[in-house]
Tab-separated table of C-alpha atoms in Angstrom:
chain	number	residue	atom	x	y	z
Q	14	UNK	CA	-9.797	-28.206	-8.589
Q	15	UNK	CA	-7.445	-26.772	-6.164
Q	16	UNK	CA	-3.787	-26.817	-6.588
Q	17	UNK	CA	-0.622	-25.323	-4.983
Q	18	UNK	CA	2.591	-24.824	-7.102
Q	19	UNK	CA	5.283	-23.863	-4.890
Q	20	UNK	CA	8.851	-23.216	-6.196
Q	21	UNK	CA	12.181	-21.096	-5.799
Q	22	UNK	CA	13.805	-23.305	-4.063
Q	23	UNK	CA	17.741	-24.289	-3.945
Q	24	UNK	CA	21.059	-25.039	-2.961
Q	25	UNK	CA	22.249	-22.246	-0.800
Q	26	UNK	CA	25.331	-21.488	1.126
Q	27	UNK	CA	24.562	-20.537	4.911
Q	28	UNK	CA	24.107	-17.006	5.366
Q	29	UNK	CA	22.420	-16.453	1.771
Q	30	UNK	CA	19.127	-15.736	0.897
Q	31	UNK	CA	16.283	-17.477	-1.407
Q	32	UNK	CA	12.661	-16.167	-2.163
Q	33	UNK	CA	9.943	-19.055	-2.682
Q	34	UNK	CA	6.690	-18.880	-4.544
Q	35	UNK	CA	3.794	-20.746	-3.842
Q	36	UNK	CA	0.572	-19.785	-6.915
Q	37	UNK	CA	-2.709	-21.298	-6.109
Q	38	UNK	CA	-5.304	-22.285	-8.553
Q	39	UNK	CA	-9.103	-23.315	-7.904
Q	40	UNK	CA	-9.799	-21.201	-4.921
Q	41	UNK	CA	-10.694	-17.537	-4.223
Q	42	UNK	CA	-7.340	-17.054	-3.012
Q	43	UNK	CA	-7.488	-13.383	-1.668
Q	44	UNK	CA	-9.769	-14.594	0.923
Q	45	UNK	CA	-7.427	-16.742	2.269
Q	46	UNK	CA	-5.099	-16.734	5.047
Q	47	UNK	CA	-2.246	-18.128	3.608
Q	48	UNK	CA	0.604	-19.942	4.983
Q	49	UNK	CA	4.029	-21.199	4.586
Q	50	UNK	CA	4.935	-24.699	6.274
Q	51	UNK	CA	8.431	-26.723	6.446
Q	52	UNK	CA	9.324	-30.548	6.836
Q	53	UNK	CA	12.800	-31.685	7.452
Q	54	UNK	CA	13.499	-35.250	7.175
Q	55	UNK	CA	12.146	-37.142	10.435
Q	56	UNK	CA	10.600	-34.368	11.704
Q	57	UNK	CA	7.183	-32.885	11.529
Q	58	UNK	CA	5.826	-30.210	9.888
Q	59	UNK	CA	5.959	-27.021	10.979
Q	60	UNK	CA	4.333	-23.598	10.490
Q	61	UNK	CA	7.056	-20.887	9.419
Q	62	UNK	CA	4.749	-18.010	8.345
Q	63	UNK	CA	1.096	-17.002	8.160
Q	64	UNK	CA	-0.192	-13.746	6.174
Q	65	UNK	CA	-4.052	-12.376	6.326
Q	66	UNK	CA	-5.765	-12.155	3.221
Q	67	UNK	CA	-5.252	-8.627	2.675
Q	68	UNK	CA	-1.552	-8.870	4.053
Q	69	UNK	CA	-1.555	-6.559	6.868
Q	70	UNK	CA	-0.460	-8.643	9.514
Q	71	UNK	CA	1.834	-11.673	9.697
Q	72	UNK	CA	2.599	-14.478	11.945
Q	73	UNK	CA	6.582	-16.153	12.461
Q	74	UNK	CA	7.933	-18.168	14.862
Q	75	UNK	CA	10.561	-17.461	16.777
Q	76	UNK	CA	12.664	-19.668	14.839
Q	77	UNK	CA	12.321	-18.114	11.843
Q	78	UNK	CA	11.406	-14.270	13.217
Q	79	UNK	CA	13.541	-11.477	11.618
Q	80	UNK	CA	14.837	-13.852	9.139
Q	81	UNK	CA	11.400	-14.639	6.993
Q	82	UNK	CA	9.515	-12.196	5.434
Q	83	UNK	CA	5.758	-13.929	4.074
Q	84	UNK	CA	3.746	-11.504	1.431
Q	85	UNK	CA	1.198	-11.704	-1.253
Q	86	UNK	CA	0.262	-10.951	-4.595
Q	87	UNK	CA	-3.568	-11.216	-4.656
Q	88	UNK	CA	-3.892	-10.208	-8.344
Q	89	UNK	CA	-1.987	-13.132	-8.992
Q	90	UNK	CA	-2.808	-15.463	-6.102
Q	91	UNK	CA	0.410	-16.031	-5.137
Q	92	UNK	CA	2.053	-15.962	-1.868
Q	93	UNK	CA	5.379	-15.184	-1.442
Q	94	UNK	CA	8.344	-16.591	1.314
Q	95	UNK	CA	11.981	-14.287	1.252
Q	96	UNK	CA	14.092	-15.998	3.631
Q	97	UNK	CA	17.266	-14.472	4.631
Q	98	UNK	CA	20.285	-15.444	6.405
Q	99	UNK	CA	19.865	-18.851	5.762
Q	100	UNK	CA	20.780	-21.789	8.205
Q	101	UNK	CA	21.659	-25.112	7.945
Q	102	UNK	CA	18.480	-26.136	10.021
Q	103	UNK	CA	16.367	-24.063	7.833
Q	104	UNK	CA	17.094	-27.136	5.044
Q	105	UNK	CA	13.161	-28.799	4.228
Q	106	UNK	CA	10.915	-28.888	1.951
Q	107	UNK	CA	8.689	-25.923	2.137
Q	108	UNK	CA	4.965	-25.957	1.332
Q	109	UNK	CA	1.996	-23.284	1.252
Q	110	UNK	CA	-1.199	-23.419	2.037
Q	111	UNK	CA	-4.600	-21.989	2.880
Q	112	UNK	CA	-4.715	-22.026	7.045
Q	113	UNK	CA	-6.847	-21.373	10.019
Q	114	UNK	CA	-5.604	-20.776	13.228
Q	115	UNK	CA	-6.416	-21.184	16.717
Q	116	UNK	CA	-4.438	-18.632	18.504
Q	117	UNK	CA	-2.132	-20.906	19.224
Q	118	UNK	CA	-1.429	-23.700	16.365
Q	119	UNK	CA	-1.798	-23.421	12.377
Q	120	UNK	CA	-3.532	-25.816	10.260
Q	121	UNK	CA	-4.278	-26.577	6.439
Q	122	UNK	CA	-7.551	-25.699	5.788
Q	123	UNK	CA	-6.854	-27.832	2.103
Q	124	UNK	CA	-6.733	-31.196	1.484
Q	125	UNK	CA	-4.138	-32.335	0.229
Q	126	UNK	CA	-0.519	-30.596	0.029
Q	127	UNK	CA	1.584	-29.373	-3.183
Q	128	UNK	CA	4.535	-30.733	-4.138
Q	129	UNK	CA	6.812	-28.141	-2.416
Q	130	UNK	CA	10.203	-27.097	-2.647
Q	131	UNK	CA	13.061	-28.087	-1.600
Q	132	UNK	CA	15.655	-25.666	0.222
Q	133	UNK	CA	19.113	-26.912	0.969
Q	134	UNK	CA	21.796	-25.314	2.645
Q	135	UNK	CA	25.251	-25.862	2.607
Q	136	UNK	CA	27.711	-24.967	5.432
């Protein structure tokens, strides 16, 4: 059965930096393009990052470019999120998953979702 365990998350004062972790279980993870996805309260959710299986190229917005840094452990299926200079907007819950991609949007390719992880940040 597959299942997504994300955590790291925190209270963190703008300007400060956190590192998420998201392990998967029940899939052949290093085939995967893997992906890291926000929601904010209200709003929708949103792709932040998107890593090829065997990590040599990445995807960010340009919301989040030069700030996030996605990578990935495929000996122990985990994909990692190291977000620096935090800002208050950057406050969601963040969630992994296994994507596709269109060229132009990002989708889960699971599912269902894990429980994510909630990043907060203070100003």
């Amino acid at each position: 059965q597959e299942r997504l365990v994300e955590s790291g998350g925190g209270l963190v004062q703008a300007g400060g930096s956190l590192r998420l972790s998201c392990e998967v279980f029940g899939r052949t993870f290093s085939k995967d393009t893997m992906g890291w996805f926000r929601q904010a309260p209200g709003k929708a959710r949103e792709i932040v990052a998107g890593i090829t299986w065997n990590g040599r190229s990445a995807y960010y917005p340009d919301s989040v470019k030069g700030r996030f840094t996605i990578s990935r452990d495929n000996a122990k299926n985990t994909v990692y999120l190291q977000i620096d200079s935090l800002r208050p907007e950057d406050a969601a819950v963040y969630y992994c998953s296994a994507v596709g991609t269109d060229g132009r949007s990002w989708y889960s390719l699971l599912d269902c979702w894990g429980r994510g992880t909630q990043v907060t940040v203070s100003s």
